[in-house]
Short mmCIF file of N, CA, C and O in Angstrom, two decimals:
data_model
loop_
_atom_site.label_atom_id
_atom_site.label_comp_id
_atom_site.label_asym_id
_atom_site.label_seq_id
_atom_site.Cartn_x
_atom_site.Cartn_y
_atom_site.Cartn_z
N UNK K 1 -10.16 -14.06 -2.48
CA UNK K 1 -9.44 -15.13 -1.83
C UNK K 1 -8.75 -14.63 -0.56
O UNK K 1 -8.54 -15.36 0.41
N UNK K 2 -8.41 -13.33 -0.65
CA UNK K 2 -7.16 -13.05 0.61
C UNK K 2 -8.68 -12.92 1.68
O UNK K 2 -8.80 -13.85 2.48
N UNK K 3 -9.75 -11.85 1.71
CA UNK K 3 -10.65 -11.73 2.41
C UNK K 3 -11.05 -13.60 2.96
O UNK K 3 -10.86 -13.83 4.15
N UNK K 4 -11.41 -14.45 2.31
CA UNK K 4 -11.69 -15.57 2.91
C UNK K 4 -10.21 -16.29 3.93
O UNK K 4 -10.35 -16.98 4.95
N UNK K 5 -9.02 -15.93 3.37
CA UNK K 5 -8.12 -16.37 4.12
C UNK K 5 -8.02 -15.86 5.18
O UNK K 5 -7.68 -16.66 6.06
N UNK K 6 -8.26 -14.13 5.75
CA UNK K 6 -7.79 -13.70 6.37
C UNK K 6 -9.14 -13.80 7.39
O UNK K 6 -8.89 -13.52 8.56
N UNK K 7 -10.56 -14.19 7.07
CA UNK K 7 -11.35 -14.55 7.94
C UNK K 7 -11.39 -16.08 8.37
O UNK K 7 -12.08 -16.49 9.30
N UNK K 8 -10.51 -16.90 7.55
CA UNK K 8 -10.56 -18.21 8.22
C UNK K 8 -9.54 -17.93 9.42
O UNK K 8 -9.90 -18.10 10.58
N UNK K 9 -8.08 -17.42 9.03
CA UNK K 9 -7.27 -17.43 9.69
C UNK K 9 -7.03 -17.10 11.11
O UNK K 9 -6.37 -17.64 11.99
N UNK K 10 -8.40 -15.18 11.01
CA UNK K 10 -8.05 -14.66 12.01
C UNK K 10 -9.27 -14.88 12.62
O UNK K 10 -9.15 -14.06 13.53
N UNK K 11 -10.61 -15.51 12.83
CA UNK K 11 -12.14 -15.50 13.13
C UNK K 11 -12.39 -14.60 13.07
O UNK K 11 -13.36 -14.49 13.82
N UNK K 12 -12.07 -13.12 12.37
CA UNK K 12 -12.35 -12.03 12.45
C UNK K 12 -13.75 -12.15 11.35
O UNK K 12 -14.17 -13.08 10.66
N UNK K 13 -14.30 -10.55 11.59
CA UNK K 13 -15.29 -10.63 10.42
C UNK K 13 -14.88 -10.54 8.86
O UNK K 13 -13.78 -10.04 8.63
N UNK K 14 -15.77 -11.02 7.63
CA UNK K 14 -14.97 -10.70 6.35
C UNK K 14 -15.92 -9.77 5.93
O UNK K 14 -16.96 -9.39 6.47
N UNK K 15 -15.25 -9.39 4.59
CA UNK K 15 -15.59 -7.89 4.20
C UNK K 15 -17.26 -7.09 4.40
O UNK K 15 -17.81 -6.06 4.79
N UNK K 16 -17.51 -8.46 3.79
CA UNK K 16 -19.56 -8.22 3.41
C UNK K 16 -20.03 -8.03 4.77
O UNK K 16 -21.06 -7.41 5.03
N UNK K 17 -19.03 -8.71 5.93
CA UNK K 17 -20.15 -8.80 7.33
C UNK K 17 -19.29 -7.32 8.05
O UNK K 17 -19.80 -7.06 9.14
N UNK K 18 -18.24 -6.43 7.71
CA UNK K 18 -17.46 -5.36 8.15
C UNK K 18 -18.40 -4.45 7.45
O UNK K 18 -19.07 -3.89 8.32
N UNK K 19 -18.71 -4.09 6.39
CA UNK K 19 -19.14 -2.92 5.46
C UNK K 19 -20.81 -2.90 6.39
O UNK K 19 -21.47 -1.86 6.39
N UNK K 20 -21.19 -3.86 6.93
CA UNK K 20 -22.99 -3.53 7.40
C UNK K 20 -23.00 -3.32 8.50
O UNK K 20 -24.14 -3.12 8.92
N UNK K 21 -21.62 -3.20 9.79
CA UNK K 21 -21.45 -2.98 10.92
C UNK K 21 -21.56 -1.58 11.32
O UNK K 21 -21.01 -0.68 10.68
N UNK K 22 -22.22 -1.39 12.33
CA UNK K 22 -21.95 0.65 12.88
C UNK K 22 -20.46 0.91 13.03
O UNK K 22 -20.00 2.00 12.71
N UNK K 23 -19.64 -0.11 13.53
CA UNK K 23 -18.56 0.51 13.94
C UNK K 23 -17.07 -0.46 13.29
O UNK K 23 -17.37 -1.65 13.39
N UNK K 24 -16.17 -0.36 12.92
CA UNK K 24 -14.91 -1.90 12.72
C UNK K 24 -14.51 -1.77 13.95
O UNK K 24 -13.96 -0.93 14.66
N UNK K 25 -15.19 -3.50 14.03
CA UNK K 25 -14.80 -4.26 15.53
C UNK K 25 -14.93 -5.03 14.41
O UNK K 25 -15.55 -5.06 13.35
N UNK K 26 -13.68 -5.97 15.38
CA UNK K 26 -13.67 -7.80 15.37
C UNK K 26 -13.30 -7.93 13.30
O UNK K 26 -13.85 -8.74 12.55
N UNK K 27 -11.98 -6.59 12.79
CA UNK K 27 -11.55 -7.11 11.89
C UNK K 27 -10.68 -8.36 11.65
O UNK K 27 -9.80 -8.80 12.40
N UNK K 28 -11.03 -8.78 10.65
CA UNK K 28 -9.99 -10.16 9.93
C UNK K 28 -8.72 -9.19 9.38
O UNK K 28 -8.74 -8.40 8.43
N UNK K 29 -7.49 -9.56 10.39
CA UNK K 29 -6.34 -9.46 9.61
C UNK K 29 -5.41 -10.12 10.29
O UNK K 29 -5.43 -10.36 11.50
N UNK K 30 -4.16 -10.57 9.09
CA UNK K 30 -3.40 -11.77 8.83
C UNK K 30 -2.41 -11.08 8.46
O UNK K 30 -2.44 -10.21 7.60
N UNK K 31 -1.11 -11.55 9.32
CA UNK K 31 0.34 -10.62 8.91
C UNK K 31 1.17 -11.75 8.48
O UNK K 31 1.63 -12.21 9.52
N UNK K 32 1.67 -12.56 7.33
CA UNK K 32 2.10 -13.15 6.70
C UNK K 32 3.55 -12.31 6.71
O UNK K 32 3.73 -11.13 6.40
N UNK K 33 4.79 -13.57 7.29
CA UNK K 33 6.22 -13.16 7.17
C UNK K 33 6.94 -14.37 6.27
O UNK K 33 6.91 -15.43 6.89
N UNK K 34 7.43 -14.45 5.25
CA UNK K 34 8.71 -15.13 4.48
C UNK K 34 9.49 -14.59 4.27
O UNK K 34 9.51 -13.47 3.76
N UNK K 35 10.62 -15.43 4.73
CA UNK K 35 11.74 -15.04 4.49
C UNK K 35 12.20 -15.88 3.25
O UNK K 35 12.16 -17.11 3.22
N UNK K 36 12.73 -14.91 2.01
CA UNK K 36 12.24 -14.92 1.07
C UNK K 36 13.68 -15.85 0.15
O UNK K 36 13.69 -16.58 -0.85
N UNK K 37 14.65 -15.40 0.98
CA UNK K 37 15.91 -16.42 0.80
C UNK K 37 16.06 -18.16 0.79
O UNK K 37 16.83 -18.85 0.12
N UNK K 38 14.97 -18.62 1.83
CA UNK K 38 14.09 -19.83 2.30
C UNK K 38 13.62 -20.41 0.97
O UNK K 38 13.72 -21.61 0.73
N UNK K 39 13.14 -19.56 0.13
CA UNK K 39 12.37 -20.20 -1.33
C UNK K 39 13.34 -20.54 -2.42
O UNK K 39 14.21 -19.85 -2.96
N UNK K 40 12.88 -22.02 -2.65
CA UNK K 40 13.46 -22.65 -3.71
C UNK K 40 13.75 -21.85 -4.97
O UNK K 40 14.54 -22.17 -5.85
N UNK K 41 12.79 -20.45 -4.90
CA UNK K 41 12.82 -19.83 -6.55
C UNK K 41 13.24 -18.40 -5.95
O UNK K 41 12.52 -17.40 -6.02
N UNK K 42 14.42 -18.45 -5.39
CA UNK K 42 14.85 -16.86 -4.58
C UNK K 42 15.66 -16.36 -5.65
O UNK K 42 15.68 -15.18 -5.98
N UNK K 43 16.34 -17.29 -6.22
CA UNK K 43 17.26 -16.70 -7.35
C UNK K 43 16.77 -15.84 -8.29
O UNK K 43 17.50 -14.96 -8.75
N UNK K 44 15.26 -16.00 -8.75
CA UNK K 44 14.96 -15.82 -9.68
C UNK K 44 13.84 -14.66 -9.55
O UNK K 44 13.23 -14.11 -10.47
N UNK K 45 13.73 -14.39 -7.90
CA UNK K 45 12.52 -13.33 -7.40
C UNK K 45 13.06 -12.28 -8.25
O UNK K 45 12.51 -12.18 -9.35
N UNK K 46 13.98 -11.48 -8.01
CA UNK K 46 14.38 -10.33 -8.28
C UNK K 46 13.62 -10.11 -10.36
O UNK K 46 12.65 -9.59 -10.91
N UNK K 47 14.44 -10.63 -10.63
CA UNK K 47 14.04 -10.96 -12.03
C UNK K 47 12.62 -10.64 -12.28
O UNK K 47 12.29 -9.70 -13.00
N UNK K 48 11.56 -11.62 -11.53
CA UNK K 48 10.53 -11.97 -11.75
C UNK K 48 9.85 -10.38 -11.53
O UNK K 48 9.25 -9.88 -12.48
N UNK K 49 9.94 -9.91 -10.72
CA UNK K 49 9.55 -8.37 -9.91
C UNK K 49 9.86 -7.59 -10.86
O UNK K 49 9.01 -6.90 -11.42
N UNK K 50 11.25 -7.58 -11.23
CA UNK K 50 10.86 -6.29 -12.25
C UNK K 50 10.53 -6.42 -13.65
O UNK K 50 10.55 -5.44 -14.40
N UNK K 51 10.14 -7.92 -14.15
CA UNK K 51 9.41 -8.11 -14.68
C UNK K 51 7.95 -7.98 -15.38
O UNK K 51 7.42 -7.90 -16.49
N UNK K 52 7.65 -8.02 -13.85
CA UNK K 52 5.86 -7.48 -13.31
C UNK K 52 6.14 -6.03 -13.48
O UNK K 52 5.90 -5.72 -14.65
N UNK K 53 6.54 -5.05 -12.80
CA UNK K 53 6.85 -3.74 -12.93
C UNK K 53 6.89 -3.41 -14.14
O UNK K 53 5.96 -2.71 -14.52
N UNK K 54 8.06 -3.84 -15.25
CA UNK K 54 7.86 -3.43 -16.34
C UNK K 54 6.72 -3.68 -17.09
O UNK K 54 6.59 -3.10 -18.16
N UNK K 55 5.78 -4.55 -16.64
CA UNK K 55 4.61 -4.95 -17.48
C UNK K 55 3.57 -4.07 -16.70
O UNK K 55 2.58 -3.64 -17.30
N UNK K 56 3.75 -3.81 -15.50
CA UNK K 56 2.41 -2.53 -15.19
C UNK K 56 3.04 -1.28 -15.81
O UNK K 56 2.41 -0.37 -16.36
N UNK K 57 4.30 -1.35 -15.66
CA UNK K 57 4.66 0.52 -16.48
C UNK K 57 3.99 0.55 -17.73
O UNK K 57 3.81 1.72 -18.07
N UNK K 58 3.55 -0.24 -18.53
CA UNK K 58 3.46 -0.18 -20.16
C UNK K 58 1.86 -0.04 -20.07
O UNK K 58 1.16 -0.29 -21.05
N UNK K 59 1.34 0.35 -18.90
CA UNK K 59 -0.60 0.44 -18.98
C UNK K 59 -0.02 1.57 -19.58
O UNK K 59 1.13 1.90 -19.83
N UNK K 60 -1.48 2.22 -19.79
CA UNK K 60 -2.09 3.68 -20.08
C UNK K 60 -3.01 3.78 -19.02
O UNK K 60 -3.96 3.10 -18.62
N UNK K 61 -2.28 5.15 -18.58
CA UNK K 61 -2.64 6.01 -17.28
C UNK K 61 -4.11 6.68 -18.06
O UNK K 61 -4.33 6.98 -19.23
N UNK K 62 -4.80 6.73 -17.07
CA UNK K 62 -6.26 7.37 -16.93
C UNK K 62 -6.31 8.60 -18.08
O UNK K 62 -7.06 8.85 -19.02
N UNK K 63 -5.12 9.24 -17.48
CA UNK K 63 -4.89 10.96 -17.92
C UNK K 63 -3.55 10.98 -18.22
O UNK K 63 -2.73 10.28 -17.64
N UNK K 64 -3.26 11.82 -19.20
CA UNK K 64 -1.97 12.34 -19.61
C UNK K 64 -1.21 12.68 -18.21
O UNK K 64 -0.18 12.11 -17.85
N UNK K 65 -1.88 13.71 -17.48
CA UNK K 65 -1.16 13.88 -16.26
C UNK K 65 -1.09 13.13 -15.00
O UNK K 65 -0.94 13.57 -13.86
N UNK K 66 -1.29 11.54 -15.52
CA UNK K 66 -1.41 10.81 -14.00
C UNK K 66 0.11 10.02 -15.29
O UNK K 66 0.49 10.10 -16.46
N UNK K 67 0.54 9.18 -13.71
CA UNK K 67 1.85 8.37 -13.79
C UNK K 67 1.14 6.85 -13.77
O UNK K 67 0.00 6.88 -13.29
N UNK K 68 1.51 5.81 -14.12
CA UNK K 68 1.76 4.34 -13.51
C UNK K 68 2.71 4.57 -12.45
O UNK K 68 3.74 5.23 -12.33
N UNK K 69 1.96 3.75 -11.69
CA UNK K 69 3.05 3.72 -10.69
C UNK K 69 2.54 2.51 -9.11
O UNK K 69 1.51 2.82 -8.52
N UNK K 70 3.11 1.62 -8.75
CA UNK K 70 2.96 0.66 -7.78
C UNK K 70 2.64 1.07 -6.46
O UNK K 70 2.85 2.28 -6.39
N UNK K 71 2.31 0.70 -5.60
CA UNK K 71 1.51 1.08 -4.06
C UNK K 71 3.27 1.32 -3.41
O UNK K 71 3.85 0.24 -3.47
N UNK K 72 4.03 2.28 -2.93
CA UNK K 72 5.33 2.70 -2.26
C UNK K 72 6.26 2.86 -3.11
O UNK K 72 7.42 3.15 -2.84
N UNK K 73 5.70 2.64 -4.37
CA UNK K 73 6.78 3.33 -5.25
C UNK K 73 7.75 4.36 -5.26
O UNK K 73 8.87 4.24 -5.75
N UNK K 74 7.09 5.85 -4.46
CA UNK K 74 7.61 6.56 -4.25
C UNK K 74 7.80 6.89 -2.35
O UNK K 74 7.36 7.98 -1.98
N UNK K 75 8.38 6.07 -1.36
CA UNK K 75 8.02 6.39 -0.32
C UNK K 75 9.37 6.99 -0.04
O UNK K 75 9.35 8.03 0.63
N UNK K 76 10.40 6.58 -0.38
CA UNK K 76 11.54 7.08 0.43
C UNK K 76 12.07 8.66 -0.45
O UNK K 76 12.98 9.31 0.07
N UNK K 77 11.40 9.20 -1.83
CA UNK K 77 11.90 10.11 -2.11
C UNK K 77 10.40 10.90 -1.02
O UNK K 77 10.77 11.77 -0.23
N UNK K 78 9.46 10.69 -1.03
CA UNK K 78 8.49 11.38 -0.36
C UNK K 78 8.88 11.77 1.35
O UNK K 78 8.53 12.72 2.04
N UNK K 79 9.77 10.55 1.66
CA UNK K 79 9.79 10.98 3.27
C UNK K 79 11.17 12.00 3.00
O UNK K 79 11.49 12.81 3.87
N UNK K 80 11.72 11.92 2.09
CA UNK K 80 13.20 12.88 2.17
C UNK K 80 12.25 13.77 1.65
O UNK K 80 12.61 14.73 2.34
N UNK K 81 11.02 14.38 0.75
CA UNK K 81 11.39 15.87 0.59
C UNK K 81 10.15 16.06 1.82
O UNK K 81 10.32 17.19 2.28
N UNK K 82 9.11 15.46 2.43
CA UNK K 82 9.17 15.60 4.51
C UNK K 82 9.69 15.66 4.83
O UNK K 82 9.57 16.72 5.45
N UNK K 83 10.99 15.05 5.11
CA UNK K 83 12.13 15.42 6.10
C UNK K 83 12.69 17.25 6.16
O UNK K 83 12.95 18.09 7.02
N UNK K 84 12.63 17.12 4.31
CA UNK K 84 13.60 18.11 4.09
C UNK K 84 12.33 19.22 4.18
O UNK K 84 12.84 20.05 4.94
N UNK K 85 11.63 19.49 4.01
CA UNK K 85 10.29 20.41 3.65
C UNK K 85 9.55 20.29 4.54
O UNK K 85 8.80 21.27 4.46
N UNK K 86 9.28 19.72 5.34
CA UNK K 86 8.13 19.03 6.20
C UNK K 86 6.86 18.20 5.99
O UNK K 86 7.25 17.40 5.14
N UNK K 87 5.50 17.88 6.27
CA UNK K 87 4.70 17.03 5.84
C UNK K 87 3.54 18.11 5.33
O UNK K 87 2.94 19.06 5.83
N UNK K 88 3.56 17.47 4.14
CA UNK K 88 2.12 19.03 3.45
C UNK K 88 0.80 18.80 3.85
O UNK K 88 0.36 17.68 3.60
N UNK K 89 0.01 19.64 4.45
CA UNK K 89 -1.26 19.90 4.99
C UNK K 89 -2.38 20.44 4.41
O UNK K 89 -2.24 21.53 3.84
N UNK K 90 -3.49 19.90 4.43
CA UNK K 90 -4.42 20.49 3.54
C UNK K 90 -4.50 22.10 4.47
O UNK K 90 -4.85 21.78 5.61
N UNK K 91 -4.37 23.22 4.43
CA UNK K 91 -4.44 24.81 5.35
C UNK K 91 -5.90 24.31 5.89
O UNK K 91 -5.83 24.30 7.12
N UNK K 92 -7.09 23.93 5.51
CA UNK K 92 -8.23 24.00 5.91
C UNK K 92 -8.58 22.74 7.22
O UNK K 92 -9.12 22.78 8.33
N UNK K 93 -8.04 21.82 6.50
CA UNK K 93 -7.80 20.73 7.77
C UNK K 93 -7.01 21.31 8.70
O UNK K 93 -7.37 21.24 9.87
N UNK K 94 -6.04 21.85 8.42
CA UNK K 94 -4.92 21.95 9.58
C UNK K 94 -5.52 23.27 10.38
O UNK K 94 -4.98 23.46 11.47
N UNK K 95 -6.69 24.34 9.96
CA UNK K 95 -7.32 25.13 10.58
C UNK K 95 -8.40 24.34 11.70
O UNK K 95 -8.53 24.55 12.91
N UNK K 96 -8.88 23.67 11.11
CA UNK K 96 -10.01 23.04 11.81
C UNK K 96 -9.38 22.70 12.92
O UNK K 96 -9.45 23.35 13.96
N UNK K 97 -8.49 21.29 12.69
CA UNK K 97 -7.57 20.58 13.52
C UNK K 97 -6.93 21.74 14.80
O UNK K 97 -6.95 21.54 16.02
N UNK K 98 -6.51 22.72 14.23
CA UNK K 98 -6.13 23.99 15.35
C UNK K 98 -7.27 24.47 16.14
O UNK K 98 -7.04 24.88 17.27
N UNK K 99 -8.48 24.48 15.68
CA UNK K 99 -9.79 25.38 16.10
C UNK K 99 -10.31 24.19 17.10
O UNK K 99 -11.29 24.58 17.72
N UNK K 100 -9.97 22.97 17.40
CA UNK K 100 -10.27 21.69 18.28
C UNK K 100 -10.40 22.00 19.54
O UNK K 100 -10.63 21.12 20.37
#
């Protein structure tokens, strides 16, 4: 559904006609803003969210050693230990990348 919205919206191409192209030109994308205070059911967002959260925490992870965990779940402890540590590099990329 979002792929058909975001090719009605933007005349861009949708997924099936992007994946057979040589190059991405002429993507479909759609930047959707609400302001979320505006909604009749704002009272009740908060609630609702960690609602959902607690119901994805309760999957079973792949592997003992993988986490559940949501798409930015962890962004602001990740940019503090970057900040504090710097940004980790694969050594072999970051050789190549030097050898340019």
């Amino acid at each position: 559904m979002l792929d058909i919205l975001a090719t009605t919206l933007s005349g861009g191409l949708s997924v099936h006609q992007v994946k057979s192209c040589d190059s991405e030109s002429s993507l479909s994308q759609v930047y959707i803003a609400i302001h979320l205070r505006s909604l009749k059911n704002f009272p009740t967002i908060e609630n609702s969210v960690e609602l959902i959260i607690a119901d994805l925490k309760k999957s079973i992870p792949e592997s003992e050693a993988s986490k559940i965990r949501y798409p930015g779940e962890n962004v602001v402890q990740i940019r503090k230990e970057n900040q504090r540590d710097g940004i980790p590099v694969n050594r072999e990329v970051w050789d190549e990348i030097l050898s340019l």
